[in-house]
Amino acid sequence: MASLPFISSFLSFFIICTALSAATTIKVSLSPFPHHSSSNAYQILSNLATSSVARAHHLKHHNPKANANTNISASLLKTPLFPHSYGGYTISLSFGTPPQALTFIMDTGSSLSWFPCTSRYLCSQCTFPNVDPAKIPTFAPKLSSSNKLVGCRNPKCRWLFGPNVESRCQDCEPTSKICNQTCPPYLIQYGLGSTGGLLLLENLVFPHKTFPDFLVGCSIISNRQPAGIAGFGRSAESLPSQLGLKKFSYCLVSRRFDDTGISSNMLLETGSDSSDAKTPGLSYTPFYNNQATSNPVFTGFYYVTLRKILVGDQNVKVPYSILVPGSDGNGGTIVDSGSTFTFMERPVFELVSKELEKQMGNYSRALEVENLSGLAPCFNVSGYKSIQVPELTFHFKGGAKMELPVANYFSFAGNKEVVCLTVVTDNVVGQGSQGGPAIILGSFQQQDYHIEFDLANNMFGFAKKRCVDHTLSFLLTVELFHHLPSTDEEYQKNNM
């Protein structure tokens, strides 16, 4: 996970959709949750925007990787997925013999899984809400009978360091089959954060199923990392690759700036059989395999082919060269749970934001809030009981359409007087605009969607879904309705 964004949304607000024959505009009732002062809210949003852009720069420009077969019967593994005020969604995983349970941030934008390790673990700049850097739970290798350091000539060492890592095994005799030298220490950058340590082979333990010799990082020093990372990317060292997952899926509950304690389930499907069956109700688009040799790291990302972006009923006409990776691997769209706000390269962002400004011309720009929050455009909606917001729709290859609820791309900033677009770009024209994915679909835009990574069939699936029970979701989530309920009682009767 690159940067650790601090949270996915600032204030939730309820949506009531007018019953239009061609629904391209959403009528939004303004109901902010005033949990934070304006000054604190601006700082939080600014941190989110900055970390999202830093995450994008890392994913777009980081360097290529320099830094026992088991037959598994089909089964379904389930683990709770919790939102946190510092930004990540976490799952609990157990490693070792006997098992030690730890918290990991679920990250589809990176592949190595690692845990804070040993009693000497040090995390700098880790003072996040509800996080005490001195009390971050750690894995104790000395208490596990199944952990092993990875040898320099172990094939799994090459997963992280590439095929030439043996040239760094200076203590190994070239002709000797025995080498006690360990795999080199790793150092991984995550946008604003980083971590470093040694690679271990350890048991990954689920109820009724154990995966031996799982490659995991034992991190002893980190920066801005309040928990370990569960890497769900596409590289060989990722959790899905090591477990041989057919698919995995999740539903990200809507968040405010707090630790709600409310969770949804993440499902991991293992097995060797390949089924063509699709999950009912989901829209699918195929993954795009970016095989650019200029940067092998791109092969670890989940690329999808975005055909067009609609603001209201207007196609913003993003150039094809941006939407699809070129021969150098640059361009295209990836899905990244480790980013908070969706990132768009400036040429794309300007097309989207200018069309939004055009269609929301009745509202004045809140330039001061834009400077404080790091988000733009922001609109002053003071005095309005409801506002008209154009729909934002992503059209993918194969016909799948992601029609975002308005709270997945707009948020109140500080109070009920200003709303801001929660999509970010580079702050300076041309800065970082070349290279890597052009669009990064972050977790803020994935809230209250059933998201599926069908690895067996190489497809990405999604559908709007309430990720918590109806009573809680009425308070914590945003939903798009097709009819205007006249009373709260009618709403509850029709939707709960």
PDB file of N, CA and C in Angstrom, residues 41 56 119 147 158 198 225 239 248 280 293 320 354 409 421 428 451 487 490 494:
ATOM      1  N   ALA A  41     -11.050  19.426   9.666  1.00  0.00           N
ATOM      2  CA  ALA A  41     -11.548  18.768   8.463  1.00  0.00           C
ATOM      3  C   ALA A  41     -10.708  19.140   7.259  1.00  0.00           C
ATOM      4  N   ALA A  56      -0.191   7.779  -6.044  1.00  0.00           N
ATOM      5  CA  ALA A  56      -0.222   7.706  -7.501  1.00  0.00           C
ATOM      6  C   ALA A  56       1.180   7.821  -8.082  1.00  0.00           C
ATOM      7  N   SER A 119      10.059  -7.434  19.051  1.00  0.00           N
ATOM      8  CA  SER A 119       9.771  -6.413  20.067  1.00  0.00           C
ATOM      9  C   SER A 119      10.498  -5.114  19.795  1.00  0.00           C
ATOM     10  N   ASN A 147       8.774 -20.763  11.728  1.00  0.00           N
ATOM     11  CA  ASN A 147       9.350 -19.713  10.892  1.00  0.00           C
ATOM     12  C   ASN A 147      10.768 -20.063  10.471  1.00  0.00           C
ATOM     13  N   ARG A 158      13.896 -14.732  -5.310  1.00  0.00           N
ATOM     14  CA  ARG A 158      13.864 -14.101  -6.630  1.00  0.00           C
ATOM     15  C   ARG A 158      12.533 -13.420  -6.909  1.00  0.00           C
ATOM     16  N   LEU A 198      13.357  -8.407   6.833  1.00  0.00           N
ATOM     17  CA  LEU A 198      13.855  -9.648   6.258  1.00  0.00           C
ATOM     18  C   LEU A 198      12.692 -10.551   5.869  1.00  0.00           C
ATOM     19  N   GLN A 225       3.307   3.645   8.736  1.00  0.00           N
ATOM     20  CA  GLN A 225       2.628   2.367   8.509  1.00  0.00           C
ATOM     21  C   GLN A 225       2.050   1.868   9.831  1.00  0.00           C
ATOM     22  N   LEU A 239      -0.593 -12.513  -1.863  1.00  0.00           N
ATOM     23  CA  LEU A 239      -1.417 -13.486  -1.152  1.00  0.00           C
ATOM     24  C   LEU A 239      -2.277 -14.306  -2.117  1.00  0.00           C
ATOM     25  N   PHE A 248     -11.289 -13.357  -5.301  1.00  0.00           N
ATOM     26  CA  PHE A 248     -11.531 -12.769  -3.988  1.00  0.00           C
ATOM     27  C   PHE A 248     -12.451 -11.576  -4.179  1.00  0.00           C
ATOM     28  N   PRO A 280     -24.094 -13.837  -9.871  1.00  0.00           N
ATOM     29  CA  PRO A 280     -25.315 -13.152 -10.322  1.00  0.00           C
ATOM     30  C   PRO A 280     -25.359 -11.709  -9.843  1.00  0.00           C
ATOM     31  N   THR A 293       7.614  -4.364 -21.106  1.00  0.00           N
ATOM     32  CA  THR A 293       8.920  -4.779 -20.591  1.00  0.00           C
ATOM     33  C   THR A 293       9.699  -3.609 -20.002  1.00  0.00           C
ATOM     34  N   TYR A 320      -7.848   8.169 -26.471  1.00  0.00           N
ATOM     35  CA  TYR A 320      -7.642   6.720 -26.399  1.00  0.00           C
ATOM     36  C   TYR A 320      -6.255   6.386 -25.880  1.00  0.00           C
ATOM     37  N   LYS A 354     -13.792  20.428 -15.492  1.00  0.00           N
ATOM     38  CA  LYS A 354     -14.378  21.542 -16.252  1.00  0.00           C
ATOM     39  C   LYS A 354     -15.814  21.260 -16.639  1.00  0.00           C
ATOM     40  N   TYR A 409     -18.075  10.585  -4.949  1.00  0.00           N
ATOM     41  CA  TYR A 409     -17.186  11.509  -5.649  1.00  0.00           C
ATOM     42  C   TYR A 409     -17.343  12.954  -5.202  1.00  0.00           C
ATOM     43  N   LEU A 421     -15.091  17.894  -4.964  1.00  0.00           N
ATOM     44  CA  LEU A 421     -14.867  16.686  -5.737  1.00  0.00           C
ATOM     45  C   LEU A 421     -13.739  15.883  -5.095  1.00  0.00           C
ATOM     46  N   VAL A 428       0.807  20.421 -10.075  1.00  0.00           N
ATOM     47  CA  VAL A 428       1.511  21.233 -11.048  1.00  0.00           C
ATOM     48  C   VAL A 428       1.352  20.600 -12.415  1.00  0.00           C
ATOM     49  N   ILE A 451     -17.247  -5.774  -4.842  1.00  0.00           N
ATOM     50  CA  ILE A 451     -16.127  -5.785  -5.776  1.00  0.00           C
ATOM     51  C   ILE A 451     -15.563  -7.196  -5.840  1.00  0.00           C
ATOM     52  N   THR A 487     -41.913  10.256   3.168  1.00  0.00           N
ATOM     53  CA  THR A 487     -41.659  10.307   4.611  1.00  0.00           C
ATOM     54  C   THR A 487     -40.554   9.342   4.970  1.00  0.00           C
ATOM     55  N   GLU A 490     -41.963   5.856   4.954  1.00  0.00           N
ATOM     56  CA  GLU A 490     -42.072   5.229   3.641  1.00  0.00           C
ATOM     57  C   GLU A 490     -40.706   4.711   3.193  1.00  0.00           C
ATOM     58  N   ASN A 494     -39.835   0.754   2.379  1.00  0.00           N
ATOM     59  CA  ASN A 494     -39.424   0.305   1.051  1.00  0.00           C
ATOM     60  C   ASN A 494     -38.001  -0.219   1.007  1.00  0.00           C
TER      61      ASN A 494
END
